[in-house]
Coordinates of C-alpha atoms and ligand atoms in Angstrom, one line a residue:
X1 CA -138.7 -61.0 -37.2
X2 CA -142.0 -62.0 -36.2
X3 CA -144.8 -60.3 -39.2
X4 CA -146.7 -61.6 -40.3
X5 CA -149.5 -60.7 -43.0
X6 CA -152.9 -62.5 -42.7
X7 CA -153.1 -64.1 -45.2
X8 CA -150.4 -66.2 -44.4
X9 CA -151.4 -66.9 -41.2
X10 CA -155.1 -67.2 -41.9
X11 CA -153.8 -70.1 -43.3
X12 CA -153.0 -72.1 -41.1
X13 CA -155.4 -70.9 -38.7
X14 CA -157.9 -72.1 -41.2
X15 CA -155.9 -76.1 -41.3
X16 CA -156.4 -76.6 -38.4
X17 CA -158.9 -75.4 -37.5
X18 CA -158.7 -72.3 -34.7
X19 CA -159.6 -68.7 -34.8
X20 CA -156.7 -65.9 -34.6
X21 CA -157.9 -63.3 -32.6
X22 CA -158.3 -59.9 -33.3
X23 CA -158.3 -56.8 -30.9
X24 CA -158.6 -53.3 -30.8
X25 CA -155.4 -51.6 -29.5
X26 CA -157.2 -47.3 -28.8
X27 CA -153.9 -46.8 -26.4
X28 CA -150.3 -47.5 -26.1
X29 CA -151.1 -49.1 -22.3
X30 CA -152.3 -52.0 -25.5
X31 CA -149.5 -53.3 -26.6
X32 CA -147.2 -55.0 -24.3
X33 CA -150.1 -56.5 -22.6
X34 CA -151.6 -57.7 -26.0
X35 CA -148.0 -58.8 -27.1
X36 CA -147.9 -60.1 -23.6
X37 CA -150.9 -62.2 -23.4
X38 CA -150.3 -64.1 -26.6
X39 CA -146.2 -64.6 -25.1
X40 CA -148.4 -66.7 -22.6
X41 CA -150.7 -68.1 -24.1
X42 CA -148.1 -69.4 -27.4
X43 CA -150.8 -68.4 -30.0
X44 CA -150.6 -65.9 -32.7
X45 CA -152.4 -62.8 -32.2
X46 CA -153.1 -59.7 -34.9
X47 CA -152.7 -56.2 -33.4
X48 CA -154.9 -54.0 -35.3
X49 CA -156.4 -50.4 -34.7
X50 CA -159.4 -49.2 -37.0
X51 CA -159.8 -45.8 -38.9
X52 CA -162.4 -44.4 -36.4
X53 CA -160.2 -44.8 -33.2
X54 CA -157.9 -42.8 -35.3
X55 CA -158.9 -40.4 -32.7
X56 CA -157.6 -41.7 -29.5
X57 CA -154.2 -43.1 -31.4
X58 CA -152.1 -41.1 -34.1
X59 CA -151.3 -43.9 -36.7
X60 CA -148.1 -42.8 -38.2
X61 CA -147.3 -42.3 -34.5
X62 CA -147.4 -45.5 -33.4
X63 CA -147.4 -47.8 -36.5
X64 CA -143.2 -48.2 -35.1
X65 CA -143.9 -48.3 -31.5
X66 CA -145.9 -51.4 -32.9
X67 CA -144.1 -53.5 -35.0
X68 CA -141.0 -53.2 -32.7
X69 CA -142.6 -54.9 -30.5
X70 CA -143.8 -57.4 -32.7
X71 CA -140.3 -58.1 -34.5
X72 CA -139.1 -58.6 -31.1
X73 CA -141.2 -61.5 -29.8
X74 CA -141.4 -65.0 -31.4
X75 CA -145.0 -66.0 -31.6
X76 CA -146.8 -64.6 -34.6
X77 CA -148.3 -60.5 -35.5
X78 CA -150.1 -59.8 -37.6
X79 CA -150.2 -55.2 -37.8
X80 CA -154.5 -55.9 -39.5
X81 CA -155.5 -52.0 -40.3
X82 CA -159.8 -51.8 -38.8
X83 CA -162.6 -51.4 -41.0
X84 CA -160.8 -49.1 -43.5
X85 CA -163.1 -46.1 -45.0
X86 CA -161.2 -45.2 -47.9
X87 CA -157.5 -46.1 -49.9
X88 CA -156.3 -43.1 -48.8
X89 CA -156.3 -44.5 -45.2
X90 CA -155.3 -48.1 -46.5
X91 CA -151.9 -46.1 -48.3
X92 CA -151.2 -44.5 -44.7
X93 CA -151.0 -47.6 -43.4
X94 CA -149.5 -49.6 -45.7
X95 CA -146.4 -46.9 -46.2
X96 CA -147.2 -47.1 -41.5
X97 CA -145.9 -50.3 -42.2
X98 CA -149.2 -52.7 -41.3
X99 CA -148.7 -56.3 -43.1
X100 CA -152.8 -55.9 -43.5
X101 CA -155.4 -53.9 -44.0
X102 CA -159.4 -54.0 -44.3
X103 CA -160.8 -52.3 -46.8
X104 CA -164.9 -52.2 -46.0
X105 CA -167.1 -51.3 -48.4
X106 CA -170.0 -53.2 -46.7
X107 CA -172.7 -50.1 -46.7
X108 CA -171.4 -49.1 -50.6
X109 CA -174.0 -50.6 -53.6
X110 CA -172.5 -54.6 -54.1
X111 CA -171.5 -53.1 -57.4
X112 CA -169.4 -50.3 -56.3
X113 CA -168.0 -52.4 -53.4
X114 CA -166.4 -54.6 -55.4
X115 CA -165.2 -51.5 -57.3
X116 CA -163.2 -49.7 -55.0
X117 CA -162.6 -53.1 -53.3
X118 CA -160.7 -54.9 -56.2
X119 CA -159.1 -51.7 -56.1
X120 CA -157.4 -52.3 -52.6
X121 CA -156.3 -55.7 -53.2
X122 CA -154.5 -54.3 -56.6
X123 CA -152.6 -52.1 -54.6
X124 CA -151.4 -53.8 -51.6
X125 CA -150.6 -57.3 -53.2
X126 CA -147.8 -55.6 -55.0
X127 CA -146.1 -55.2 -52.3
X128 CA -147.8 -58.6 -50.1
X129 CA -149.7 -56.9 -47.5
X130 CA -153.8 -59.0 -47.5
X131 CA -156.7 -57.6 -47.8
X132 CA -160.2 -58.0 -46.2
X133 CA -163.3 -57.7 -46.6
X134 CA -166.7 -57.1 -46.2
X135 CA -170.0 -57.5 -47.0
X136 CA -173.5 -57.7 -46.1
X137 CA -173.3 -55.6 -43.6
X138 CA -172.0 -55.8 -39.5
X139 CA -175.2 -53.3 -38.1
X140 CA -174.3 -52.1 -34.6
X141 CA -172.7 -48.6 -33.4
X142 CA -168.4 -48.2 -34.2
X143 CA -166.8 -50.0 -31.3
X144 CA -165.4 -48.2 -28.2
X145 CA -168.2 -45.8 -28.0
X146 CA -167.8 -44.0 -24.8
X147 CA -171.0 -45.7 -23.6
X148 CA -172.4 -47.8 -25.7
X149 CA -175.6 -49.3 -26.5
X150 CA -176.9 -53.1 -27.5
X151 CA -177.9 -53.8 -30.8
X152 CA -179.9 -56.7 -32.9
X153 CA -178.9 -58.6 -35.4
X154 CA -180.6 -56.8 -39.0
X155 CA -181.9 -60.2 -41.5
X156 CA -181.3 -58.0 -44.4
X157 CA -177.9 -56.9 -43.5
X158 CA -177.1 -60.8 -43.6
X159 CA -174.6 -61.3 -45.7
X160 CA -175.7 -63.0 -49.3
X161 CA -174.4 -66.7 -50.7
X162 CA -174.3 -66.3 -53.9
X163 CA -173.7 -62.8 -53.6
X164 CA -170.4 -63.7 -51.3
X165 CA -169.4 -66.2 -53.8
X166 CA -168.8 -63.5 -56.5
X167 CA -168.1 -61.0 -54.4
X168 CA -164.7 -62.8 -53.0
X169 CA -163.7 -64.2 -57.0
X170 CA -164.2 -61.0 -58.8
X171 CA -162.2 -58.9 -55.5
X172 CA -159.6 -61.0 -54.9
X173 CA -159.7 -60.2 -51.7
X174 CA -157.9 -63.0 -48.9
X175 CA -160.7 -62.4 -45.9
X176 CA -164.2 -61.8 -46.6
X177 CA -165.5 -61.0 -42.8
X178 CA -169.3 -62.0 -42.3
X179 CA -173.6 -60.3 -41.0
X180 CA -174.6 -63.8 -39.4
X181 CA -176.7 -61.8 -36.5
X182 CA -172.7 -60.8 -35.5
X183 CA -173.6 -56.3 -34.3
X184 CA -170.7 -55.1 -33.6
X185 CA -170.9 -53.4 -30.0
X186 CA -173.0 -55.2 -26.9
X187 CA -176.0 -57.4 -28.9
X188 CA -179.5 -56.7 -27.3
X189 CA -181.2 -59.9 -25.4
X190 CA -178.9 -63.0 -26.5
X191 CA -176.9 -63.3 -30.1
X192 CA -178.8 -65.3 -32.5
X193 CA -175.6 -66.3 -35.5
X194 CA -177.4 -67.8 -38.5
X195 CA -175.0 -71.0 -38.5
X196 CA -176.4 -72.1 -41.3
X197 CA -176.1 -69.8 -43.6
X198 CA -172.1 -69.3 -42.2
X199 CA -171.9 -73.3 -43.4
X200 CA -173.1 -72.6 -46.6
X201 CA -170.3 -69.2 -47.3
X202 CA -167.8 -71.4 -46.5
X203 CA -168.4 -74.4 -48.8
X204 CA -168.8 -71.7 -51.5
X205 CA -166.1 -68.9 -50.2
X206 CA -162.1 -70.0 -51.4
X207 CA -160.9 -67.4 -48.3
X208 CA -160.4 -67.5 -44.6
X209 CA -163.9 -66.2 -43.5
X210 CA -164.8 -63.4 -40.5
X211 CA -166.8 -62.9 -37.8
X212 CA -166.6 -58.5 -36.8
X213 CA -169.0 -58.3 -33.1
X214 CA -167.0 -61.2 -30.9
X215 CA -167.8 -59.3 -27.8
X216 CA -171.3 -61.6 -25.6
X217 CA -170.5 -64.2 -28.3
X218 CA -171.0 -67.0 -25.9
X219 CA -168.3 -69.8 -25.9
X220 CA -169.7 -72.8 -27.5
X221 CA -171.1 -70.6 -30.3
X222 CA -167.7 -69.6 -30.6
X223 CA -166.4 -72.9 -31.6
X224 CA -169.6 -73.9 -33.9
X225 CA -168.6 -70.7 -35.8
X226 CA -165.2 -71.6 -35.6
X227 CA -166.2 -75.3 -36.7
X228 CA -167.7 -73.8 -40.1
X229 CA -164.8 -71.1 -41.4
X230 CA -164.9 -69.2 -38.9
X231 CA -160.6 -68.1 -39.2
X232 CA -161.0 -64.4 -36.8
X233 CA -162.4 -62.8 -34.9
X234 CA -162.7 -59.2 -34.1
X235 CA -162.5 -58.9 -30.1
X236 CA -162.5 -55.2 -28.3
X237 CA -166.2 -54.2 -26.1
X238 CA -165.3 -56.6 -24.3
X239 CA -162.7 -56.4 -22.6
X240 CA -162.7 -51.9 -22.8
X241 CA -165.5 -52.6 -20.3
X242 CA -163.9 -55.1 -18.1
X243 CA -161.1 -53.2 -18.3
X244 CA -163.5 -49.6 -16.7
X245 CA -165.2 -52.1 -14.0
X246 CA -161.5 -53.3 -13.3
X247 CA -160.9 -49.7 -12.5
X248 CA -164.5 -48.6 -10.8
X249 CA -163.9 -51.8 -8.3
X250 CA -160.2 -50.0 -7.2
X251 CA -161.2 -46.6 -7.2
X252 CA -164.5 -47.5 -5.2
X253 CA -163.3 -50.0 -2.5
X254 CA -160.4 -51.3 -3.1
X255 CA -158.4 -48.4 -2.6
X256 CA -160.0 -45.1 -2.7
X257 CA -157.6 -42.7 -1.9
X258 CA -155.9 -44.5 -4.3
X259 CA -152.8 -41.1 -6.1
X260 CA -150.8 -43.7 -8.6
X261 CA -152.2 -42.6 -12.0
X262 CA -149.9 -45.9 -13.3
X263 CA -151.1 -47.6 -10.5
X264 CA -154.6 -47.3 -11.9
X265 CA -153.0 -47.5 -14.7
X266 CA -152.5 -51.8 -14.2
X267 CA -155.5 -51.8 -12.6
X268 CA -156.8 -51.6 -16.6
X269 CA -154.4 -53.5 -19.1
X270 CA -154.6 -56.9 -16.1
X271 CA -157.8 -57.0 -16.8
X272 CA -157.4 -56.7 -20.6
X273 CA -154.4 -59.2 -20.5
X274 CA -156.8 -61.8 -18.4
X275 CA -160.0 -61.5 -20.3
X276 CA -157.2 -61.7 -23.6
X277 CA -156.2 -65.2 -22.7
X278 CA -159.1 -66.7 -21.9
X279 CA -160.6 -65.5 -25.5
X280 CA -157.4 -67.3 -26.9
X281 CA -157.7 -70.2 -25.4
X282 CA -161.7 -70.9 -26.3
X283 CA -160.3 -69.3 -30.2
X284 CA -158.0 -72.4 -30.0
X285 CA -155.0 -70.2 -30.8
X286 CA -153.4 -71.5 -27.1
X287 CA -150.3 -73.6 -27.5
X288 CA -149.7 -73.6 -31.6
X289 CA -147.0 -71.4 -31.1
X290 CA -145.2 -74.2 -28.6
X291 CA -142.5 -76.4 -30.6
X292 CA -144.6 -79.6 -30.8
X293 CA -147.5 -77.6 -32.6
X294 CA -147.1 -76.0 -36.1
X295 CA -147.0 -72.5 -35.8
X296 CA -143.8 -72.1 -34.4
X297 CA -141.1 -69.6 -35.9
X298 CA -137.5 -70.3 -34.1
X299 CA -138.1 -74.6 -34.2
X300 CA -135.9 -76.5 -36.4
X301 CA -140.2 -78.5 -36.7
X302 CA -140.3 -79.3 -40.6
X303 CA -143.9 -80.3 -40.1
X304 CA -143.9 -76.8 -38.7
X305 CA -146.2 -75.1 -40.8
X306 CA -144.0 -72.3 -42.2
X307 CA -141.5 -74.5 -42.2
X308 CA -141.6 -73.7 -46.6
X309 CA -139.2 -70.9 -47.4
X310 CA -142.2 -69.6 -49.0
X311 CA -144.3 -68.8 -46.5
X312 CA -141.3 -68.1 -44.1
X313 CA -143.3 -64.5 -42.5
X314 CA -139.9 -62.7 -43.7
X315 CA -139.8 -64.8 -46.9
X316 CA -143.4 -63.3 -47.6
X317 CA -143.5 -59.3 -46.4
X318 CA -142.4 -56.3 -45.2
X319 CA -138.1 -56.9 -46.4
X320 CA -138.5 -54.0 -49.0
X321 CA -140.0 -51.1 -47.1
X322 CA -138.1 -48.6 -50.8
X323 CA -140.2 -50.8 -52.2
X324 CA -143.2 -50.0 -50.6
X325 CA -142.8 -47.0 -50.6
X326 CA -142.0 -45.3 -53.9
X327 CA -144.6 -47.8 -55.0
X328 CA -147.4 -46.0 -52.5
X329 CA -145.5 -42.3 -53.9
X330 CA -146.6 -43.3 -57.0
X331 CA -149.9 -44.5 -56.4
X332 CA -150.2 -41.4 -54.3
X333 CA -149.3 -39.2 -57.6
X334 CA -151.8 -40.6 -59.4
X335 CA -154.9 -40.7 -57.1
X336 CA -153.1 -36.8 -57.7
X337 CA -153.1 -36.4 -61.0
X338 CA -157.4 -37.8 -61.2
X339 CA -155.2 -41.1 -62.9
X340 CA -156.1 -44.0 -60.2
Ligands
ZN1 ZN1 -166.1 -54.8 -37.5

């Protein structure tokens, strides 16, 4: 099986200085498209569903399809909840078989963010599910709006270096999303990332760092951010916009008389695949699953980053669905009883 949690995956990314792309699923068509792109590039991938996108997909219905697709391929696939806004959503994701969750308490005051995030880490950690959290606040609109407007980053919401160190130490999270001039959706003007701040955060924080709002950032800036500790990059708006542009071209110019909906949809996902493959190259994860490289599950290469049995994905994650069920049931009933 190729499902892996975020902690194990990002450890390999950090050791080998690349970032894993995290792409949002807002429609069934994304599942095979994203997995195929990663398989063709011989790259690990993170498939994620954002809580705000649960108006497009039913979490409990789509999760088994994603898990089944991920288990059929040999590349490592992390199945991640993006911007979980409450413990309840985190618990739904854990029950549905996600291997990793983001709890986003970034809009809370620091003390409350620490307390809430620590609670999530305690529960998710008990069943070996990784936790990403955010400090500072990545601005911009919730990803994937119908008509996104461009945003500029606001320095008052940038991640504070000393707070980042304390936040990670006190919560025990596995990955930290930072705000360094990145915004969700489209950027107003050119993105201006605060690399000095990123470098300082990276020096004091022991866990891998995450860059949200990847759409619109230049290839060179991505590479620089990765060299300074970014190990996961969230990317959605640009692939969504690219797919729509491709469909427009098809309908208006190439085939105005088309009546087949699958043909139209196929154009959209072809474009998604092209865009994702290019990102995987820029992020440096291309060929990480090639036999001669260090991340190959099926290989017998003793230099494989996962040759330690404790790091084999099957050994670390999700073999204990019964246990997950029991623990989550207990937690849910304790929340209901007000004993949490
Ligand atoms: Zn985000």
